[in-house]
């Protein structure tokens, strides 16, 4: 299904360039529920762009030139005669603009007043207070756009996310089961797992390929959820950028590419903090996933993860498998 009810499927021919120094390629672009999918002429996915993070470089000129938020080096050209696709993109972007403006005049006045007060008191605020306030007021649509932009920056280091036509719906079902927006499998770039703003969780391919029980990969996602409960991923991003990045986000709603790159480099190399055991077990219980398989995957002796084993909230219960065998086998070969 597409984001527009009148279309079951909407496709158009286009030219895609992955980087400024790369050659343009003939591709097929299709509108999904929340993304644009770019595929080669054999229908193999090449990239997924968030509709919320889509920007046009040349309004009113043709061919229409689009790029993802924060990355003008990757481009998509759509010819003027692809009227259905261009009209669909224009309508979706207009809808997103209206959604951002919906709170109306009163909220705009309130926001401007808040910003004026914040500017007057900024010299007295502690950086953590400013950071906390900014995290509280950033809307979900901006978090999703930031997460998608960060994923693009990380993919430049890790390589393109693993994806096939067969596994895409499996990832969607697993993400829904674990209460996240998007689950992404990477060949490299993250040591284990990572939670990005907007509900995107990245997993290293080893968590899928090296374990027979899908509860191990599901457990890694739930541990990331526990970390996100204790420390908002957006707060991590802004802290990595410093007070200037925080103030820029508060006043303009934007972050520079340099800030995104700095965070991507920091978070890939830095060890992930261990979340509180009580918080972690609560996430496993909420998702009805056993914690023992994940715990033993971290330490086969069980000594350092004894709490996750002894207090497994699903121990002794009859449970539905995280994924059926067929789906899990397909997912294990997602990276080829």
Short mmCIF file of C-alpha atoms in Angstrom, two decimals:
data_model
loop_
_atom_site.label_atom_id
_atom_site.label_comp_id
_atom_site.label_asym_id
_atom_site.label_seq_id
_atom_site.Cartn_x
_atom_site.Cartn_y
_atom_site.Cartn_z
CA UNK A 1 0.00 0.00 0.00
CA UNK A 2 1.03 3.61 -0.54
CA UNK A 3 0.57 6.63 1.70
CA UNK A 4 -2.17 7.79 -0.74
CA UNK A 5 -5.38 5.78 -0.68
CA UNK A 6 -6.10 6.08 -4.39
CA UNK A 7 -2.94 4.15 -5.28
CA UNK A 8 -2.31 0.50 -4.49
CA UNK A 9 1.18 0.94 -5.97
CA UNK A 10 2.84 3.97 -7.53
CA UNK A 11 6.13 3.75 -9.42
CA UNK A 12 8.19 5.99 -11.68
CA UNK A 13 11.47 5.89 -13.57
CA UNK A 14 14.22 8.08 -12.18
CA UNK A 15 17.97 8.67 -12.02
CA UNK A 16 19.72 8.02 -8.68
CA UNK A 17 23.20 9.03 -7.58
CA UNK A 18 24.54 7.61 -4.30
CA UNK A 19 27.29 10.21 -3.86
CA UNK A 20 28.58 13.37 -5.62
CA UNK A 21 31.37 11.42 -7.33
CA UNK A 22 29.20 8.45 -8.30
CA UNK A 23 27.58 7.89 -11.71
CA UNK A 24 23.84 8.30 -12.04
CA UNK A 25 21.88 5.05 -12.37
CA UNK A 26 18.52 4.25 -13.94
CA UNK A 27 16.20 3.21 -11.12
CA UNK A 28 12.57 2.64 -10.28
CA UNK A 29 11.22 4.70 -7.39
CA UNK A 30 8.04 3.67 -5.57
CA UNK A 31 5.97 5.32 -2.85
CA UNK A 32 5.38 3.22 0.26
CA UNK A 33 3.51 3.86 3.49
CA UNK A 34 6.19 6.13 4.94
CA UNK A 35 9.16 5.84 2.57
CA UNK A 36 10.36 6.15 -1.00
CA UNK A 37 12.00 2.91 -2.14
CA UNK A 38 14.71 3.17 -4.79
CA UNK A 39 15.36 -0.08 -6.67
CA UNK A 40 17.48 -1.07 -9.65
CA UNK A 41 15.98 -2.30 -12.91
CA UNK A 42 15.92 -5.86 -11.50
CA UNK A 43 13.77 -4.67 -8.58
CA UNK A 44 16.60 -4.99 -6.05
CA UNK A 45 16.31 -2.29 -3.33
CA UNK A 46 19.14 0.26 -3.35
CA UNK A 47 17.93 2.80 -0.79
CA UNK A 48 14.96 3.75 1.38
CA UNK A 49 14.20 7.44 1.98
CA UNK A 50 11.85 8.66 4.66
CA UNK A 51 9.03 10.78 3.22
CA UNK A 52 9.30 12.97 6.33
CA UNK A 53 12.98 13.65 5.53
CA UNK A 54 12.61 14.27 1.77
CA UNK A 55 13.75 17.65 0.41
CA UNK A 56 13.63 19.15 -3.09
CA UNK A 57 16.65 21.15 -4.25
CA UNK A 58 15.02 22.91 -7.22
CA UNK A 59 11.34 23.79 -6.60
CA UNK A 60 9.63 24.72 -9.87
CA UNK A 61 12.46 23.42 -12.09
CA UNK A 62 12.81 20.11 -13.92
CA UNK A 63 13.93 17.45 -13.76
CA UNK A 64 12.87 17.53 -10.10
CA UNK A 65 15.91 16.95 -7.88
CA UNK A 66 15.36 15.40 -4.43
CA UNK A 67 17.72 14.44 -1.61
CA UNK A 68 17.35 13.08 1.92
CA UNK A 69 17.45 15.50 4.85
CA UNK A 70 21.02 16.44 5.74
CA UNK A 71 22.63 14.81 2.67
CA UNK A 72 22.62 16.75 -0.60
CA UNK A 73 25.26 14.44 -2.04
CA UNK A 74 22.76 11.62 -2.63
CA UNK A 75 20.20 12.69 -5.22
CA UNK A 76 17.15 11.44 -7.12
CA UNK A 77 16.07 13.00 -10.45
CA UNK A 78 12.47 12.60 -11.60
CA UNK A 79 11.46 13.81 -15.04
CA UNK A 80 8.68 16.34 -15.59
CA UNK A 81 6.50 13.79 -17.40
CA UNK A 82 6.28 11.57 -14.27
CA UNK A 83 3.34 13.68 -13.19
CA UNK A 84 1.65 11.10 -10.92
CA UNK A 85 4.80 10.55 -8.86
CA UNK A 86 5.64 14.26 -8.62
CA UNK A 87 2.06 15.09 -7.65
CA UNK A 88 2.10 12.37 -4.98
CA UNK A 89 5.37 13.62 -3.48
CA UNK A 90 4.11 17.22 -3.53
CA UNK A 91 0.87 16.23 -1.78
CA UNK A 92 2.68 14.22 0.87
CA UNK A 93 5.13 17.03 1.59
CA UNK A 94 2.24 19.51 1.82
CA UNK A 95 0.48 17.20 4.26
CA UNK A 96 3.62 16.96 6.40
CA UNK A 97 3.97 20.75 6.36
CA UNK A 98 0.35 21.15 7.51
CA UNK A 99 0.95 18.54 10.21
CA UNK A 100 3.87 20.54 11.55
CA UNK A 101 1.82 23.76 11.51
CA UNK A 102 -1.35 22.23 13.02
CA UNK A 103 -0.90 23.51 16.60
CA UNK A 104 -1.80 26.94 15.26
CA UNK A 105 -1.26 30.49 16.28
CA UNK A 106 -1.42 30.03 20.04
CA UNK A 107 1.31 27.41 20.01
CA UNK A 108 3.46 29.60 17.75
CA UNK A 109 3.14 32.49 20.21
CA UNK A 110 3.88 30.17 23.13
CA UNK A 111 6.93 28.74 21.35
CA UNK A 112 8.27 32.21 20.51
CA UNK A 113 7.76 33.31 24.11
CA UNK A 114 9.56 30.21 25.36
CA UNK A 115 12.46 30.84 23.00
CA UNK A 116 12.71 34.47 24.11
CA UNK A 117 12.83 33.44 27.76
CA UNK A 118 15.33 30.70 26.97
CA UNK A 119 17.56 33.18 25.14
CA UNK A 120 17.42 35.63 28.06
CA UNK A 121 18.26 32.99 30.65
CA UNK A 122 20.69 30.93 28.55
CA UNK A 123 23.74 32.36 30.31
CA UNK A 124 22.37 31.06 33.64
CA UNK A 125 21.18 27.65 32.51
CA UNK A 126 23.24 24.60 32.98
CA UNK A 127 23.92 22.75 29.69
CA UNK A 128 21.96 19.75 30.98
CA UNK A 129 18.90 21.90 31.63
CA UNK A 130 18.96 23.28 28.09
CA UNK A 131 19.49 19.77 26.72
CA UNK A 132 16.57 18.37 28.69
CA UNK A 133 14.25 21.15 27.56
CA UNK A 134 15.20 20.68 23.90
CA UNK A 135 14.63 16.93 24.04
CA UNK A 136 11.17 17.51 25.50
CA UNK A 137 9.98 19.87 22.74
CA UNK A 138 11.34 18.15 19.61
CA UNK A 139 8.31 16.58 17.80
CA UNK A 140 8.19 12.94 16.68
CA UNK A 141 8.32 13.85 12.99
CA UNK A 142 11.66 15.61 13.50
CA UNK A 143 13.01 12.68 15.55
CA UNK A 144 12.16 10.35 12.66
CA UNK A 145 13.87 12.63 10.16
CA UNK A 146 17.00 12.85 12.34
CA UNK A 147 17.08 9.08 12.78
CA UNK A 148 16.80 8.51 9.04
CA UNK A 149 19.53 11.07 8.35
CA UNK A 150 21.80 9.45 10.95
CA UNK A 151 21.21 6.04 9.40
CA UNK A 152 22.38 7.45 6.08
CA UNK A 153 25.56 8.83 7.66
CA UNK A 154 26.28 5.53 9.44
CA UNK A 155 25.73 3.56 6.22
CA UNK A 156 28.60 5.51 4.65
CA UNK A 157 30.86 3.84 7.20
CA UNK A 158 29.13 0.49 7.61
CA UNK A 159 27.95 -0.06 4.05
CA UNK A 160 24.34 -0.16 2.89
CA UNK A 161 21.88 -1.89 5.19
CA UNK A 162 21.07 -5.50 4.33
CA UNK A 163 17.69 -5.84 2.61
CA UNK A 164 15.80 -8.19 0.32
CA UNK A 165 12.24 -8.22 -0.93
CA UNK A 166 11.55 -11.39 1.08
CA UNK A 167 12.95 -10.15 4.39
CA UNK A 168 11.50 -6.63 4.39
CA UNK A 169 8.06 -7.73 5.69
CA UNK A 170 9.74 -10.03 8.25
CA UNK A 171 11.70 -7.09 9.65
CA UNK A 172 8.51 -5.03 9.75
CA UNK A 173 6.66 -7.73 11.71
CA UNK A 174 9.54 -8.16 14.15
CA UNK A 175 9.80 -4.39 14.65
CA UNK A 176 6.07 -4.23 15.38
CA UNK A 177 6.35 -7.13 17.84
CA UNK A 178 9.16 -5.33 19.72
CA UNK A 179 7.43 -1.91 19.58
CA UNK A 180 9.98 -0.04 17.48
CA UNK A 181 9.44 1.82 14.20
CA UNK A 182 12.18 0.27 12.08
CA UNK A 183 14.69 -2.59 12.43
CA UNK A 184 17.86 -2.41 10.32
CA UNK A 185 20.52 -5.11 9.85
CA UNK A 186 24.05 -3.88 9.06
CA UNK A 187 27.06 -5.83 7.83
CA UNK A 188 29.38 -3.76 10.05
CA UNK A 189 29.61 -0.34 11.64
CA UNK A 190 27.97 -1.19 14.97
CA UNK A 191 29.56 -3.62 17.39
CA UNK A 192 26.21 -5.08 18.45
CA UNK A 193 23.15 -2.81 18.45
CA UNK A 194 22.20 0.85 18.48
CA UNK A 195 18.98 2.82 19.06
CA UNK A 196 18.62 5.96 16.88
CA UNK A 197 16.12 8.81 17.39
CA UNK A 198 12.73 8.09 15.87
CA UNK A 199 12.55 4.43 16.91
CA UNK A 200 15.19 2.97 14.55
CA UNK A 201 17.24 0.08 15.97
CA UNK A 202 20.40 -1.12 14.20
CA UNK A 203 21.67 -4.68 14.66
CA UNK A 204 24.98 -6.16 13.59
CA UNK A 205 24.46 -9.11 11.22
CA UNK A 206 26.17 -11.44 13.75
CA UNK A 207 23.14 -11.22 16.03
CA UNK A 208 21.07 -12.79 13.25
CA UNK A 209 23.55 -15.09 11.52
CA UNK A 210 25.35 -16.62 14.52
CA UNK A 211 22.39 -17.71 16.66
CA UNK A 212 19.71 -20.33 16.13
CA UNK A 213 17.19 -18.65 18.46
CA UNK A 214 15.60 -15.39 17.22
CA UNK A 215 15.14 -14.44 20.89
CA UNK A 216 18.83 -13.42 20.90
CA UNK A 217 18.33 -10.72 18.24
CA UNK A 218 15.02 -9.73 19.82
CA UNK A 219 16.81 -9.45 23.17
CA UNK A 220 19.38 -7.07 21.70
CA UNK A 221 16.54 -4.82 20.52
CA UNK A 222 14.90 -4.91 23.96
CA UNK A 223 18.18 -4.04 25.67
CA UNK A 224 18.39 -1.02 23.35
CA UNK A 225 14.85 -0.10 24.35
CA UNK A 226 15.92 -0.27 28.00
CA UNK A 227 18.86 2.03 27.24
CA UNK A 228 16.50 4.43 25.48
CA UNK A 229 14.22 4.48 28.53
CA UNK A 230 17.17 5.52 30.69
CA UNK A 231 18.82 7.88 28.18
CA UNK A 232 16.88 9.35 25.26
CA UNK A 233 18.79 8.71 21.98
CA UNK A 234 18.09 12.30 20.96
CA UNK A 235 19.79 13.48 24.16
CA UNK A 236 22.84 11.40 23.23
CA UNK A 237 22.92 12.98 19.78
CA UNK A 238 22.66 16.54 21.12
CA UNK A 239 25.22 15.88 23.88
CA UNK A 240 27.71 14.69 21.25
CA UNK A 241 27.16 17.93 19.29
CA UNK A 242 27.60 20.16 22.33
CA UNK A 243 25.62 23.17 23.50
CA UNK A 244 25.76 24.85 20.06
CA UNK A 245 24.05 21.88 18.45
CA UNK A 246 21.44 21.83 21.22
CA UNK A 247 20.69 25.53 20.82
CA UNK A 248 20.53 25.18 17.03
CA UNK A 249 17.99 22.37 17.35
CA UNK A 250 15.91 24.38 19.82
CA UNK A 251 15.83 27.52 17.67
CA UNK A 252 15.81 26.17 14.10
CA UNK A 253 14.85 22.51 14.40
CA UNK A 254 17.92 21.53 12.36
CA UNK A 255 21.36 19.97 12.89
CA UNK A 256 24.39 20.30 10.65
CA UNK A 257 25.89 17.37 8.75
CA UNK A 258 29.07 17.82 10.83
CA UNK A 259 27.06 17.22 14.01
CA UNK A 260 25.49 14.08 12.57
CA UNK A 261 28.88 12.79 11.43
CA UNK A 262 30.47 13.52 14.81
CA UNK A 263 27.78 11.57 16.60
CA UNK A 264 27.97 8.67 14.11
CA UNK A 265 31.72 8.39 14.64
CA UNK A 266 31.39 8.67 18.43
CA UNK A 267 28.60 6.19 18.91
CA UNK A 268 30.18 3.57 16.65
CA UNK A 269 33.47 3.59 18.53
CA UNK A 270 32.21 4.10 22.10
CA UNK A 271 31.12 1.14 24.29
CA UNK A 272 27.39 1.01 24.96
CA UNK A 273 26.36 1.48 28.61
CA UNK A 274 24.72 -1.46 30.39
CA UNK A 275 21.12 -0.56 31.29
CA UNK A 276 19.64 -1.21 34.70
CA UNK A 277 18.66 -4.85 35.13
CA UNK A 278 15.16 -4.03 36.41
CA UNK A 279 14.49 -1.80 33.39
CA UNK A 280 15.82 -4.47 31.04
CA UNK A 281 13.71 -7.27 32.52
CA UNK A 282 10.64 -5.04 32.31
CA UNK A 283 11.20 -4.66 28.55
CA UNK A 284 11.49 -8.45 28.11
CA UNK A 285 8.30 -8.97 30.12
CA UNK A 286 6.42 -6.33 28.14
CA UNK A 287 7.37 -7.97 24.83
CA UNK A 288 6.86 -11.53 26.16
CA UNK A 289 10.38 -12.52 25.08
CA UNK A 290 12.60 -14.74 27.30
CA UNK A 291 15.76 -13.04 28.53
CA UNK A 292 17.86 -16.21 29.03
CA UNK A 293 18.77 -16.79 25.32
CA UNK A 294 20.13 -13.26 25.03
CA UNK A 295 21.95 -13.56 28.36
CA UNK A 296 23.73 -16.79 27.41
CA UNK A 297 24.65 -15.28 24.02
CA UNK A 298 26.48 -12.53 25.93
CA UNK A 299 28.20 -14.88 28.40
CA UNK A 300 27.97 -18.62 27.83
CA UNK A 301 28.89 -19.26 31.49
CA UNK A 302 26.05 -17.03 32.68
CA UNK A 303 28.19 -15.54 35.44
CA UNK A 304 28.05 -11.90 34.34
CA UNK A 305 24.38 -12.02 33.32
CA UNK A 306 23.03 -14.12 36.18
CA UNK A 307 20.18 -11.69 36.88
CA UNK A 308 18.81 -11.99 33.34
CA UNK A 309 18.85 -15.78 33.67
CA UNK A 310 17.51 -16.28 37.18
CA UNK A 311 14.86 -13.54 36.88
CA UNK A 312 13.80 -14.43 33.32
CA UNK A 313 10.18 -13.12 33.30
CA UNK A 314 9.12 -15.76 30.76
CA UNK A 315 10.72 -18.78 32.46
CA UNK A 316 8.38 -21.79 32.59
CA UNK A 317 5.72 -20.20 30.38
CA UNK A 318 4.37 -21.44 27.07
CA UNK A 319 5.32 -18.74 24.57
CA UNK A 320 4.76 -18.00 20.93
CA UNK A 321 8.14 -18.02 19.12
CA UNK A 322 9.58 -14.61 18.29
CA UNK A 323 9.57 -15.68 14.62
CA UNK A 324 8.57 -18.92 12.94
CA UNK A 325 11.36 -21.13 11.59
CA UNK A 326 10.81 -20.18 7.95
CA UNK A 327 11.00 -16.45 8.62
CA UNK A 328 14.05 -16.82 10.85
CA UNK A 329 15.94 -18.87 8.25
CA UNK A 330 15.16 -16.22 5.61
CA UNK A 331 16.27 -13.44 7.94
CA UNK A 332 19.55 -15.20 8.66
CA UNK A 333 20.49 -14.88 4.99
CA UNK A 334 19.48 -11.21 4.68
CA UNK A 335 23.10 -10.08 4.16
CA UNK A 336 23.82 -12.81 1.65
#
